[in-house]
XYZ file of C-alpha atoms in Angstrom:
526
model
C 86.475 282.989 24.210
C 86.947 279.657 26.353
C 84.097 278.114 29.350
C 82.679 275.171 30.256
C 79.708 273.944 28.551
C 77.197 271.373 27.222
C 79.408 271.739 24.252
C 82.708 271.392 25.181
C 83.390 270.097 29.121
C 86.637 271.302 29.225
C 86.510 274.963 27.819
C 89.249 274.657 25.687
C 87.686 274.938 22.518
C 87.267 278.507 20.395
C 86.521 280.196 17.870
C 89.009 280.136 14.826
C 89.150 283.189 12.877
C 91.093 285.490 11.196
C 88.418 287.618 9.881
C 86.605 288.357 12.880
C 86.964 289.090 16.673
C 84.066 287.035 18.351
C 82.529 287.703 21.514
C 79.444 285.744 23.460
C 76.644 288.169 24.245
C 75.842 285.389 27.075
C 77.736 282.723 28.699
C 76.566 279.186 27.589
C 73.883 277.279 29.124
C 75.603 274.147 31.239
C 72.180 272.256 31.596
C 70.331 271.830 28.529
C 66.824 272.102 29.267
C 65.520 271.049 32.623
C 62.624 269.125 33.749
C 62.165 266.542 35.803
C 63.972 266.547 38.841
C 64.650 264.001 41.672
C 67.172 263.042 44.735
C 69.274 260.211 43.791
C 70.517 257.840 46.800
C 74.075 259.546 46.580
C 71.987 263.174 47.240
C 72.710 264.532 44.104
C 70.137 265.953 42.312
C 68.880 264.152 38.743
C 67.318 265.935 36.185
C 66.292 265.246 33.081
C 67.122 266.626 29.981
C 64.056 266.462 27.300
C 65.535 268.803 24.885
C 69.208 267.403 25.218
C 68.259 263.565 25.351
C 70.706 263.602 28.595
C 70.200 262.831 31.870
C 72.352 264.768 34.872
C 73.500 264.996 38.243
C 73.798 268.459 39.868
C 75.553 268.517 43.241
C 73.019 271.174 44.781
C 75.663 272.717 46.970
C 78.251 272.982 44.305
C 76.477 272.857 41.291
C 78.872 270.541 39.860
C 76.966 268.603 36.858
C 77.754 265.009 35.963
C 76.329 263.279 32.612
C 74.886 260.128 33.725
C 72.412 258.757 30.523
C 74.100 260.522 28.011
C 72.829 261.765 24.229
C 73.054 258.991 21.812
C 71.994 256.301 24.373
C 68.792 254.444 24.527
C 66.996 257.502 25.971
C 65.581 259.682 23.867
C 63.660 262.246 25.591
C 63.796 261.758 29.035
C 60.786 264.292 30.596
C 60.993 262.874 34.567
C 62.375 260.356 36.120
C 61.787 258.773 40.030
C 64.233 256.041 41.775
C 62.711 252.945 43.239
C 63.775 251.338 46.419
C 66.768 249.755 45.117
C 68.389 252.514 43.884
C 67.130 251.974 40.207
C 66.485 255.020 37.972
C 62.774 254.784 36.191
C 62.771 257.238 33.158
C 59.886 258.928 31.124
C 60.683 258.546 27.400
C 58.556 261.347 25.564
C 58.319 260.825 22.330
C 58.962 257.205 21.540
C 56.108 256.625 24.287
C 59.052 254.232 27.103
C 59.122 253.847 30.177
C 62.878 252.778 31.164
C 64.518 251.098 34.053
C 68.283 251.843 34.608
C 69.726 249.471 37.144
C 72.398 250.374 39.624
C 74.827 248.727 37.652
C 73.889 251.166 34.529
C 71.915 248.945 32.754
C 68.783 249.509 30.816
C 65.572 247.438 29.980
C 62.229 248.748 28.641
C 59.492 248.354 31.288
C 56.725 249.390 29.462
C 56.416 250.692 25.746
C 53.447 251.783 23.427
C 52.570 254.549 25.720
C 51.026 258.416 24.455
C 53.465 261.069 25.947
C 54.965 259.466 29.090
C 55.451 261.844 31.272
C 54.607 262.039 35.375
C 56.531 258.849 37.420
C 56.469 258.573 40.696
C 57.454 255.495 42.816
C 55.705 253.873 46.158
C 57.958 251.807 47.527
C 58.530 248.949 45.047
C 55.355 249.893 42.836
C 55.920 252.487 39.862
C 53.311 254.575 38.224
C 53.168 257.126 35.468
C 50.662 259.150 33.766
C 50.321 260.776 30.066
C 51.074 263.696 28.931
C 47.803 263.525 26.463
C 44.119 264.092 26.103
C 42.158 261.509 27.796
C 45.622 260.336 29.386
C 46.045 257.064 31.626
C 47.188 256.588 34.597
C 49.126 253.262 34.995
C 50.686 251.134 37.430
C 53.725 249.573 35.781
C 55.914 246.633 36.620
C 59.265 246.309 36.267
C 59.504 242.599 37.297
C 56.908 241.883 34.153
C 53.285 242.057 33.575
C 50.738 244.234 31.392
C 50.253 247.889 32.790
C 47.105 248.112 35.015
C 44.947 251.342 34.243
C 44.559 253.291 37.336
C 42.182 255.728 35.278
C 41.766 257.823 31.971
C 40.303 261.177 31.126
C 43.636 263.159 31.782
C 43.809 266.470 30.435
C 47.329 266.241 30.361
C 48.843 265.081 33.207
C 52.318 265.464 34.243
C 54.664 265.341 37.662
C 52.467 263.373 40.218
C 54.131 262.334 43.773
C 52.140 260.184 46.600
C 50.817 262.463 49.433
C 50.371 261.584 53.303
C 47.461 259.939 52.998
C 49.037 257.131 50.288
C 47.018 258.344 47.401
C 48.759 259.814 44.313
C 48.400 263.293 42.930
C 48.672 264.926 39.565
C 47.255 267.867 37.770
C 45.153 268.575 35.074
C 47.528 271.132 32.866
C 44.337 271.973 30.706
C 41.595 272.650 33.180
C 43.819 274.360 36.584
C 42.713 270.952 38.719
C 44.693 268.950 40.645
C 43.286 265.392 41.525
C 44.150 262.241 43.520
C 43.316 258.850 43.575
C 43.984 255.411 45.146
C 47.118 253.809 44.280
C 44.438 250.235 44.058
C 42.307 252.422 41.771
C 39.402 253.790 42.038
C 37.036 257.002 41.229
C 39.347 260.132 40.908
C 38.662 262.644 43.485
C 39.496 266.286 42.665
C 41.599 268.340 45.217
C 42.348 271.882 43.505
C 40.827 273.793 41.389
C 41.013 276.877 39.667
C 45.157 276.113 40.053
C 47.301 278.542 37.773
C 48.390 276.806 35.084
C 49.737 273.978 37.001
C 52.666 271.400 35.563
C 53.789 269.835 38.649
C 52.576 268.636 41.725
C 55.200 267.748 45.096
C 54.486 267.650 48.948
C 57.256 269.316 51.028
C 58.826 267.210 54.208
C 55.974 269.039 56.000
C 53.367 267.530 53.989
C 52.193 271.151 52.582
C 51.097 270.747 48.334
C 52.982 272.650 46.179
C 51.426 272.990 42.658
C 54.221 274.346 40.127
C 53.076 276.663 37.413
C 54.164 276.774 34.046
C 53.323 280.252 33.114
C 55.519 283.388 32.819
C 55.836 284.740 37.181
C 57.077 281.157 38.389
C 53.702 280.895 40.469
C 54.085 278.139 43.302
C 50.613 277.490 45.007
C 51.086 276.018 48.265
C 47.884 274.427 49.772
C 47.760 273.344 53.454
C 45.545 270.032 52.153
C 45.754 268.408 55.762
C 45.273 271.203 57.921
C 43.767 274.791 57.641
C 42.866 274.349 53.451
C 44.480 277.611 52.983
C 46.103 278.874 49.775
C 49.297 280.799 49.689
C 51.131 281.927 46.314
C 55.033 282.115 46.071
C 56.260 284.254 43.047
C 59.527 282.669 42.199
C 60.101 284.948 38.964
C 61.384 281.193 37.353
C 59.498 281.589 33.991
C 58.219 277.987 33.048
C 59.021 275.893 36.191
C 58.975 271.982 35.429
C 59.292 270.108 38.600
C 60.623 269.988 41.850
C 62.375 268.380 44.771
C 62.832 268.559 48.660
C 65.776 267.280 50.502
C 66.220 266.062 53.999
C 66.364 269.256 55.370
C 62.586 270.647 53.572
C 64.814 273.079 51.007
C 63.110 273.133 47.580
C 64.824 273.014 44.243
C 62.799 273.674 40.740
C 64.049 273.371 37.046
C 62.750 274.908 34.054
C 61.564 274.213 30.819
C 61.698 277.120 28.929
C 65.320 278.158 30.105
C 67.338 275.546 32.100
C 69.233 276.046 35.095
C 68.039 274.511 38.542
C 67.120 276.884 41.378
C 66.437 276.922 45.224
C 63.387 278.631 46.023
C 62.546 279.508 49.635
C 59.066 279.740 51.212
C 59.654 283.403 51.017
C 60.110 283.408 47.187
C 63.309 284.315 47.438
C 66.174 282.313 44.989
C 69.342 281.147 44.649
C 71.202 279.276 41.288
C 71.845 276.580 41.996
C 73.197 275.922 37.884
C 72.613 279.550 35.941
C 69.253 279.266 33.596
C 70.106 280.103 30.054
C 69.077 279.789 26.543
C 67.493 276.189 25.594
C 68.737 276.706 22.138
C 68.641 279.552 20.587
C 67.569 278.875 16.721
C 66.567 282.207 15.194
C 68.219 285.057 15.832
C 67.825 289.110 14.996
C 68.872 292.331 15.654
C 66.355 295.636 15.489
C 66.893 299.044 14.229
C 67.708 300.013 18.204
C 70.578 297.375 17.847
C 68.757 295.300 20.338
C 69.450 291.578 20.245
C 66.414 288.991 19.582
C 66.662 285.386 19.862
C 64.278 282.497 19.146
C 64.407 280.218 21.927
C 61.920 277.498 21.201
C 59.678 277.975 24.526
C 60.211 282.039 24.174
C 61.394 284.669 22.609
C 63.962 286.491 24.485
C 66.566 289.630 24.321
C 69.191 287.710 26.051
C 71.802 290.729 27.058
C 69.105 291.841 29.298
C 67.784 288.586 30.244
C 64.261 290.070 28.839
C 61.820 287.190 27.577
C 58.688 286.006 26.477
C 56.579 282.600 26.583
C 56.181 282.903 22.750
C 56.250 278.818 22.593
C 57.778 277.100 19.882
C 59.616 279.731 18.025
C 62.435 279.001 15.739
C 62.752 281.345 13.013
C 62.740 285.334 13.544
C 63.132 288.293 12.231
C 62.604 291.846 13.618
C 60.840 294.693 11.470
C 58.879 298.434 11.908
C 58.791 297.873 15.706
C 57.946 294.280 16.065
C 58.919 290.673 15.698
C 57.909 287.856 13.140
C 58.871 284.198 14.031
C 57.808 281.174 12.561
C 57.408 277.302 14.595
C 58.706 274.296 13.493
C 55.382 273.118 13.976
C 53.122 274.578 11.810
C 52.322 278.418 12.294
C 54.191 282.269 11.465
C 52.999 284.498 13.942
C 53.456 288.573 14.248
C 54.646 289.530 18.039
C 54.607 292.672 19.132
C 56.611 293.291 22.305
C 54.911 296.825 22.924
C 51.051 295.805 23.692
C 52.539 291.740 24.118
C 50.023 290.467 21.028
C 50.099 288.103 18.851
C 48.776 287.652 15.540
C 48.557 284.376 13.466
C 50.067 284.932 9.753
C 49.513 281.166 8.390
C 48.762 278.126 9.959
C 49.505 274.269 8.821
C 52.435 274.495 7.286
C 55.395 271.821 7.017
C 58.277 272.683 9.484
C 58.756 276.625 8.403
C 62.101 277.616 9.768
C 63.822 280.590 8.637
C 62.650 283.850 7.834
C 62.936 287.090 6.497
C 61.281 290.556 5.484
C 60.750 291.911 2.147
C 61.079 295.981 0.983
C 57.341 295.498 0.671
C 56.508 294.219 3.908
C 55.721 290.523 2.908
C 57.563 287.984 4.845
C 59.332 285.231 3.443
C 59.236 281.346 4.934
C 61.350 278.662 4.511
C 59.101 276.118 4.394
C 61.539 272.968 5.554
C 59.510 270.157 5.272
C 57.964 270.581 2.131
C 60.502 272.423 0.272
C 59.324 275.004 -0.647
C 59.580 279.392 -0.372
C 56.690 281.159 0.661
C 55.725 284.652 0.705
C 53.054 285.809 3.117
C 51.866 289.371 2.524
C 50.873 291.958 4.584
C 46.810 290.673 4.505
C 48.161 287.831 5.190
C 47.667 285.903 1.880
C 50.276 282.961 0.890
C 51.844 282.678 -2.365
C 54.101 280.088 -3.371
C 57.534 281.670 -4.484
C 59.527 278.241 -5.145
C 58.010 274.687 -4.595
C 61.228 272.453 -6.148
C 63.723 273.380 -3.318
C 64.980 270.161 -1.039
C 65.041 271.515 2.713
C 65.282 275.184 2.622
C 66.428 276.102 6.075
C 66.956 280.040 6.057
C 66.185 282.462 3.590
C 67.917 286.245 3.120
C 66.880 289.489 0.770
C 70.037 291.396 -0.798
C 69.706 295.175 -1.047
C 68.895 294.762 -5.008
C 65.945 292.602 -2.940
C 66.978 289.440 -4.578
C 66.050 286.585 -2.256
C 68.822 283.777 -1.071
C 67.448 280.115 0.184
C 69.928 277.665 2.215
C 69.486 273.791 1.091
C 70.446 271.761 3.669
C 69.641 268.534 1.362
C 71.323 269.956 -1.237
C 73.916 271.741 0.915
C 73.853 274.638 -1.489
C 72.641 278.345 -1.490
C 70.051 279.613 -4.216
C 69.448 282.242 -5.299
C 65.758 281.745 -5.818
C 64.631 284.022 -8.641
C 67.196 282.251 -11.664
C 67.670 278.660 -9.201
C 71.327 279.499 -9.737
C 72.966 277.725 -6.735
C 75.462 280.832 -5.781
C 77.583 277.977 -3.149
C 77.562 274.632 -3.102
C 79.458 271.478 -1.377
C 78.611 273.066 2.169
C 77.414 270.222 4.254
C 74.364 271.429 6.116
C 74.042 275.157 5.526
C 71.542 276.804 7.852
C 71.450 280.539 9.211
C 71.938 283.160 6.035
C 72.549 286.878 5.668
C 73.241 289.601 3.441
C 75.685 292.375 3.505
C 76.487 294.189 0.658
C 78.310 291.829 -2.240
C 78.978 289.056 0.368
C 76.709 286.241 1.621
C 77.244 284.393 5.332
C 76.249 281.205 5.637
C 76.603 278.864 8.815
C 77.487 275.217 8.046
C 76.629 273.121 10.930
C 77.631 269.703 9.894
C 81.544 271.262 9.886
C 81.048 274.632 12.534
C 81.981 277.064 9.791
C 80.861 279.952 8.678
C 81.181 280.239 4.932
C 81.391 283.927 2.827
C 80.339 284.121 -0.431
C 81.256 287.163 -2.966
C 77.978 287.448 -4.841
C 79.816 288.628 -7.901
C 82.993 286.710 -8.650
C 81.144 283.719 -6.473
C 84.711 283.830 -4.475
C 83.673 281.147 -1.880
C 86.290 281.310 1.447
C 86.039 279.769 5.378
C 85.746 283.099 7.505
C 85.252 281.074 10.941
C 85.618 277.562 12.231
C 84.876 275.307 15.101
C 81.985 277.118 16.272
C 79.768 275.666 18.769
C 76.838 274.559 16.590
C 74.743 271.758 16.521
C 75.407 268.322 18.666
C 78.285 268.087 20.419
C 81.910 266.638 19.159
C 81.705 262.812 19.080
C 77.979 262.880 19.261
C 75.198 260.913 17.104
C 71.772 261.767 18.488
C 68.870 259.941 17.143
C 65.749 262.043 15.588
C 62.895 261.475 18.670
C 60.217 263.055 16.251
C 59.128 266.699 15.822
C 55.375 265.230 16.447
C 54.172 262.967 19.278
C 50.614 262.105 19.549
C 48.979 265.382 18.573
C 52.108 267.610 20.622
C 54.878 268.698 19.920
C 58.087 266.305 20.451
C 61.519 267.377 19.876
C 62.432 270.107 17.805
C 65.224 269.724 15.051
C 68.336 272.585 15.538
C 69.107 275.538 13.629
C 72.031 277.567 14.042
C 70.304 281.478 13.011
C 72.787 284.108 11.440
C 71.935 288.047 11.677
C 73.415 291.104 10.225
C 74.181 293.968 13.013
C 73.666 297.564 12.068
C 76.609 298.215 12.180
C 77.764 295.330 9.676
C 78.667 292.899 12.661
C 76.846 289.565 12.270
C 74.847 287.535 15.001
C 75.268 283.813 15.375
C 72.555 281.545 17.382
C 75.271 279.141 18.811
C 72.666 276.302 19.052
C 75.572 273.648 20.855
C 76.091 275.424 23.501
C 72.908 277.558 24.537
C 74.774 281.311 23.629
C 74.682 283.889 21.159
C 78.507 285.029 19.403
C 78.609 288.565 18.439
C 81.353 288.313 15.413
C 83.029 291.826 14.387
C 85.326 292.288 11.885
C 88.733 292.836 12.750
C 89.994 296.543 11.862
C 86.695 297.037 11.164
């Protein structure tokens, strides 16, 4: 079980195990997370890695990838970048609110700082601008030579990926009111363009001068509006669920990336497509399996069924659990929601709570919550009402029900399992334990901070290594900073979790969260 990956660039590293044969249900995602995109000066194409903290070069013939700002660097969360005349790299820093200038020679200084959600940069000639990514947003011209930002304008319902058009005036959308506007690069009053735009994230003008508005919704909409000539509108379909950004090269061919699953794409006028670099799975966190042996996973922007490449925008998922015909997944960022894939609705469980992760069922249809950040177990029953089952836990990150419908919490401050109902710890000196499951008299738990999966015999407490080396968490060798989980009323970067699910058939599941796949793990002889 060897390839290439965001994990492990030479494909040489596997899965060591005596105990069980492991297979990926998917291959691994080689860019993780895509968003901003842009032509460099050596025609590669740069993209920018929010989730990661990475910025790369795709060759867009080959689709050879290159690191070039790497995790663990002064970036962050890159969300677009734009080069300058010079050759420099200018770089949107999400969360801690930069804008950064890396020189030709790979050098990096802070040109502006202090800003709400960085996010759409565009360069004219030697001036650089960028927008927010908040309510009432600014536009700003910054300076990377030194001065104080100069407000172009406010009131931004979000911008995001604005380019100059023919007539030397700059364009961005509106992502929470469908309008695309322009204005002045001097200033000015704003003058709106486009409305009633489908859920627009990105605007770009091809070599041709024709808008293209990029959608962020589930069909890959692209609107393309002939602004200088005839007015008309024309939709392309692309079938890229959550497109980011995009670029044109010399020859007028377009490329997109995309947020919710990687991977960068041509798309022709005709809305036909070709990979460019495969999309994939941004993480995945949770992970289940139904009655129907059907795979779920949690993948932060959606919730998808990855053998078949079947997904849905379900945004901000991490935990999940699949039960009676439908799925229940919780967010790092506040809410547990009830999916159900048949009629595609959603139902709100709880609301406000501090960084739930995992979750399971009970016999009785309640479902229990990890509730991370403020350590506690929660059980939400089927009307919905919350009860507090533990409240002295340190960062429960998964919980699991035995047959006997005892319940199972992983610590990952204490790096223990608990068995919740006597606080007996039932494993302990595991360094971060995350994803849990049942079978029978044996516990799995993953342990990201070593890439093992750990067994546990729930009556003699026999503790024993069944796997190691697994691709979880950051990669080998790599340190990367916490960005935030919040950012000015949005959500920021989410923290991983490496989800563990018990097959049917007694296999197990395993969200490999390093490298953007999903192991199936049987037992050999089994």
């Amino acid at each position: 079980m060897t390839a290439p990956s965001r994990f492990d660039a030479t494909g040489r590293r596997h899965v060591i195990s005596p105990r069980w044969t492991v297979d990926r249900l998917v291959p691994p995602n080689r860019l993780w997370g895509a968003n901003g995109i842009a032509f460099g000066p050596d025609g590669r194409l740069y993209v920018a890695q929010f989730l990661a903290g990475q910025i790369s070069a795709v060759d867009p013939g080959s689709g050879d990838i290159e690191t070039v700002v790497p995790i663990g660097g002064p970036v962050q969360s890159p969300d677009d970048l734009a080069f300058g005349a010079d050759g420099s790299m200018y770089i949107a820093d999400l969360v801690p609110g930069r804008v950064w200038r890396r020189g030709p020679d790979g050098g990096y200084t802070v040109v502006a700082d202090q800003l709400r959600n960085p996010n759409g940069i565009t360069c004219v000639g030697d001036r650089l601008f960028v927008n927010e990514m908040a309510l009432d947003g600014r536009l700003l011209e910054l300076f990377p030579g030194g001065g104080d930002p100069v407000v172009l304008t406010g009131g931004l319902a979000l911008g995001n990926a604005m380019q100059r058009g023919p007539d030397g005036h700059l364009y961005y959308p509106h992502m929470l009111t469908g309008q695309v506007f322009r204005i002045s690069p001097d200033g000015g009053t704003p003058e709106l363009v486009a409305d009633a735009v489908h859920e627009p994230v990105a605007v770009r003008f091809d070599r041709g001068g024709v808008l293209q508005v990029l959608s962020r919704g589930a069909a890959g909409i692209v609107t393309r509006i002939e602004l200088f000539g005839s007015g008309t509108r024309r939709l392309v379909t692309s079938g890229v669920a959550g497109l980011d950004n995009a670029a044109f090269d010399d020859d007028n061919r377009m490329f997109v990336s995309s947020f919710a699953s990687g991977g960068v794409t041509e798309l022709h006028p005709d809305g036909r497509t070709r990979e460019v670099v495969p999309r994939g799975l941004d993480g995945p966190f949770g992970v289940t399996v139904d009655l129907g042996g059907t795979v779920h996973a949690a993948d932060h922007y959606r919730v998808t069924t990855p053998a078949d490449g079947g997904e849905e925008l379900l945004t901000f998922v991490h935990g999940i659990v699949a039960a009676d015909g439908v799925l229940h997944v919780t967010s790092q960022y506040g809410d547990v929601r009830t999916y159900d894939p048949v009629s595609r609705t959603v139902r709100v469980r709880a609301r406000g709570l501090n960084r739930p992760a995992g979750i399971a069922v009970r016999a009785d249809g309640a479902l229990l919550v990890a509730e991370a950040g403020a350590g506690r177990l929660l059980a939400i029953a089927v009307d919905d009402t919350v009860t507090v089952l533990a409240d002295d836990l340190g960062e429960p990150m998964d919980v699991a029900v035995g047959a006997d419908q005892r319940c199972y919490v992983s610590d990952a401050r204490a790096g223990a399992v608990v068995r919740v109902d006597d606080r007996t710890p039932v494993a302990e000196g595991i360094g971060t334990p995350q994803g849990l499951t049942v079978r029978g008299d044996e516990l799995f738990v993953v342990d990201s901070l070593h890439r093992r999966l750990v067994a546990v015999h729930l009556v003699t407490g026999e503790t024993r290594i069944d796997a190691e080396d697994l691709p979880v968490g950051a990669p080998p060798g790599v340190s990367r900073p916490d960005p935030g989980l919040f950012c000015h009323g949005l959500p920021g970067v989410p923290r991983m979790f490496a989800g563990l699910a018990l097959d049917p058939d007694g296999s197990l599941w395993l969200s490999a969260d390093g490298e953007g796949s999903v192991l199936h793990l049987t037992e050999t002889g089994r």
